[in-house]
Every structure is written in structure tokens, then in C-alpha cells.
XYZ file of N, CA, C and O in Angstrom:
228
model
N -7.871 16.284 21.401
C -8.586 16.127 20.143
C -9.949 15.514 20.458
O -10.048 14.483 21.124
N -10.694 15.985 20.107
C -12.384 15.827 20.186
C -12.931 14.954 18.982
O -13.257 15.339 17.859
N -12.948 13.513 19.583
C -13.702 13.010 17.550
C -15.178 12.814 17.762
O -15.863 11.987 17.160
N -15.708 13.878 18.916
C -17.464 13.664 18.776
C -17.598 12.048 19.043
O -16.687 11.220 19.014
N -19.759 11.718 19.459
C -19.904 11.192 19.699
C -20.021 9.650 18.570
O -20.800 8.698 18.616
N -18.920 9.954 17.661
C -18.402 8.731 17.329
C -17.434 8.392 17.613
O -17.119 7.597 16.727
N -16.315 8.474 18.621
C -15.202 8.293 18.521
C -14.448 7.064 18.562
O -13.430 6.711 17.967
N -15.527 6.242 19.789
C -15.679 4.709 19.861
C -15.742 3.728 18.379
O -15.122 2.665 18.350
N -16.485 4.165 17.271
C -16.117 3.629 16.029
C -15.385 3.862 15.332
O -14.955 3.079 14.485
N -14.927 5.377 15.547
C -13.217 5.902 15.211
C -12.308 5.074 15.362
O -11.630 4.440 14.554
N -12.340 5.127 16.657
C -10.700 4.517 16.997
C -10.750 2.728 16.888
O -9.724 2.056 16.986
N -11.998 2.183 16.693
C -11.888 0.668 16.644
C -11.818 0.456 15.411
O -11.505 -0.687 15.079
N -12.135 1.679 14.119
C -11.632 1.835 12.779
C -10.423 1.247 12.487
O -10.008 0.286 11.839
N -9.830 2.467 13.430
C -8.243 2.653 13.204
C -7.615 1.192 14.027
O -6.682 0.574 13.515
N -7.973 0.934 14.775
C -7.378 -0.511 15.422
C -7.412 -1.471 14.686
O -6.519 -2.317 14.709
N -8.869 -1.568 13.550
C -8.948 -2.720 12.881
C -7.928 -2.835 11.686
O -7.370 -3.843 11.251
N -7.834 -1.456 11.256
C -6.753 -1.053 9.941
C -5.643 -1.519 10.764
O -5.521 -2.671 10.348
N -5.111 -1.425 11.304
C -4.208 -1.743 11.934
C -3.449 -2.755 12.089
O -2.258 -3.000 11.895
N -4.447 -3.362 12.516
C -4.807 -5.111 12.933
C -4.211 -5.950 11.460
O -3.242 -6.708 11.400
N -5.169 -5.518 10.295
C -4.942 -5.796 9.393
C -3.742 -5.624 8.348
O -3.261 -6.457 7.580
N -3.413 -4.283 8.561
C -1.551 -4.269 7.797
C -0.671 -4.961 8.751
O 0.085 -5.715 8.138
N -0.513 -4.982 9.857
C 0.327 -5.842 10.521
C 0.081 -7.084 9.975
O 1.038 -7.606 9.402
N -1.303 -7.886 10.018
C -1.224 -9.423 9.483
C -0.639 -8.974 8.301
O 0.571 -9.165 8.415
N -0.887 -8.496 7.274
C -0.424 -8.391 5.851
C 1.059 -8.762 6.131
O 1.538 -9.874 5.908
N 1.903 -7.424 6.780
C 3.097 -7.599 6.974
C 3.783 -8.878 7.463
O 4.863 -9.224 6.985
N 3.010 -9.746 8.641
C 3.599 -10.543 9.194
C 3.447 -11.830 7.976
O 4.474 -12.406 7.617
N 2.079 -12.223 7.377
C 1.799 -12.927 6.115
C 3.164 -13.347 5.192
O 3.748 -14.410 4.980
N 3.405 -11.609 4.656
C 4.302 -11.666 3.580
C 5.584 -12.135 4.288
O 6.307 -12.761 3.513
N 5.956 -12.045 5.226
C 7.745 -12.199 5.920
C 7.006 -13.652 6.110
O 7.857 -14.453 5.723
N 6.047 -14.259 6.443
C 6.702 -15.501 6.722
C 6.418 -16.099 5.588
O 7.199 -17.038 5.437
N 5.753 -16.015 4.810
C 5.666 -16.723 3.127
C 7.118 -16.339 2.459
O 7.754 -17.192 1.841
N 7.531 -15.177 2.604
C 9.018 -15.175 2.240
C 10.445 -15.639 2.675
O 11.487 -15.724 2.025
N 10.077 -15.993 4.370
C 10.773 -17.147 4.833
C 10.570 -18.847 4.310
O 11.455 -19.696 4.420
N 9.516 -19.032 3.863
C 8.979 -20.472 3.084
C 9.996 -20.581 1.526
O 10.551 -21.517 0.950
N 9.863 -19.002 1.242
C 9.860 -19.304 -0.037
C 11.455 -19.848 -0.530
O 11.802 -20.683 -1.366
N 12.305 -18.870 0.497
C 13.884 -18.851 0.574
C 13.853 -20.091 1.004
O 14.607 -20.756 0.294
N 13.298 -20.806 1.908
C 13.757 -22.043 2.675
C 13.066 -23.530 0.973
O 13.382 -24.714 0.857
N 12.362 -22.880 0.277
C 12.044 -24.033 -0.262
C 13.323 -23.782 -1.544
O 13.972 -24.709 -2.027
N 13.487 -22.248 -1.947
C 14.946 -22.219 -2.933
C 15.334 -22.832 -2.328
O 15.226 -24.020 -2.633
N 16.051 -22.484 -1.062
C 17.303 -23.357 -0.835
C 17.627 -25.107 -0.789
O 18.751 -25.563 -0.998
N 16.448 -25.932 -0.484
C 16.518 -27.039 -0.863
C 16.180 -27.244 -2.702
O 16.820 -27.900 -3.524
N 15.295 -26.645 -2.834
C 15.790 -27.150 -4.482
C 17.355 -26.855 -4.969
O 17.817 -27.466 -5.933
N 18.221 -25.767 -4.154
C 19.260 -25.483 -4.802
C 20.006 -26.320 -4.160
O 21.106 -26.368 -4.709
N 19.929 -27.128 -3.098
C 21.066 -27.996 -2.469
C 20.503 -29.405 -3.405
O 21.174 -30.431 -3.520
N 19.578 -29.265 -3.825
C 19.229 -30.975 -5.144
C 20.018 -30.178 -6.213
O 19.819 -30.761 -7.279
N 20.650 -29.340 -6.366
C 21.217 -29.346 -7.947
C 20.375 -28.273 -8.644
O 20.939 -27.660 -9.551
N 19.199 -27.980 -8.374
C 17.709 -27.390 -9.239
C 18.437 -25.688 -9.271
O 18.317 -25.080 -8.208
N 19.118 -24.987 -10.357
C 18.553 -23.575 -10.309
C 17.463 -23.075 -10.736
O 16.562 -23.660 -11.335
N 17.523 -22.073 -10.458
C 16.759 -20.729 -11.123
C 17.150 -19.990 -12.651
O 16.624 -19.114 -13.337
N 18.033 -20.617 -12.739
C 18.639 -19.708 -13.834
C 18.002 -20.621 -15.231
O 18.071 -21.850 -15.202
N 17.429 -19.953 -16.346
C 17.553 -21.048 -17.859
C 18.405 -21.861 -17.885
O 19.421 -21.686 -17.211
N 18.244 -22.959 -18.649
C 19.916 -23.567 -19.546
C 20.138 -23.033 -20.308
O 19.355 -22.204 -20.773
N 21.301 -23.263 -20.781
C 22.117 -22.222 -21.806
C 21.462 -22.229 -23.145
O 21.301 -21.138 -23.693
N 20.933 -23.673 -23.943
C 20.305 -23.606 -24.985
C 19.039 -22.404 -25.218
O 18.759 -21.793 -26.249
N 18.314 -22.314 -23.652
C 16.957 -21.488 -23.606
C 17.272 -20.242 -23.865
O 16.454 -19.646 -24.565
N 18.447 -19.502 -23.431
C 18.927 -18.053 -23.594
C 18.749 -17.499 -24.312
O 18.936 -18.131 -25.351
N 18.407 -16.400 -24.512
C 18.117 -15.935 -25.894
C 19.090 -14.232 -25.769
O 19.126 -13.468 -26.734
């Protein structure tokens, strides 16, 4: 495959896109490891997630 005499900004394009959904990906998994690890101590104090029963509608 021939990408002409740009190809050098081609492919450091595509490296940078790259670069960048991986951080995204790695970002979100470890903010979602934070997030489970901070439920789980509010849920070992007693704290749910769920309404109280009065709030239910």
C-alpha cells in the first residue's frame, strides 16, 4: 500500500488516535475500579444505593 509522500503524517495520525482510545479505555477501567472500590466501602458502613422505602414511589 502506497500512502504517497505523506505517509509519515499518516501513520503518526493513526498512532496518535491510537494512543488516545487506549488512554480513554485504560481511564475508564481504572475510574471504574475506584468507583466499585468506593461502593464497596460505603456498603460495608451500612450506606446503600437503593431509596428508603418512604422515597418510593
Amino acid at each position: 500500500m502506497d500512502l504517497g509522500p505523506h505517509a509519515g503524517f499518516i501513520l503518526a495520525s493513526y498512532g496518535l488516535c491510537l494512543l488516545t482510545v487506549l488512554g480513554l479505555v485504560a481511564w475508564v477501567k481504572i475510574d471504574r475500579a475506584n468507583q466499585d472500590r468506593a461502593l464497596k466501602e460505603l456498603a460495608d458502613q451500612g450506606i446503600s444505593r437503593a431509596r428508603p422505602q418512604h422515597e418510593r414511589g
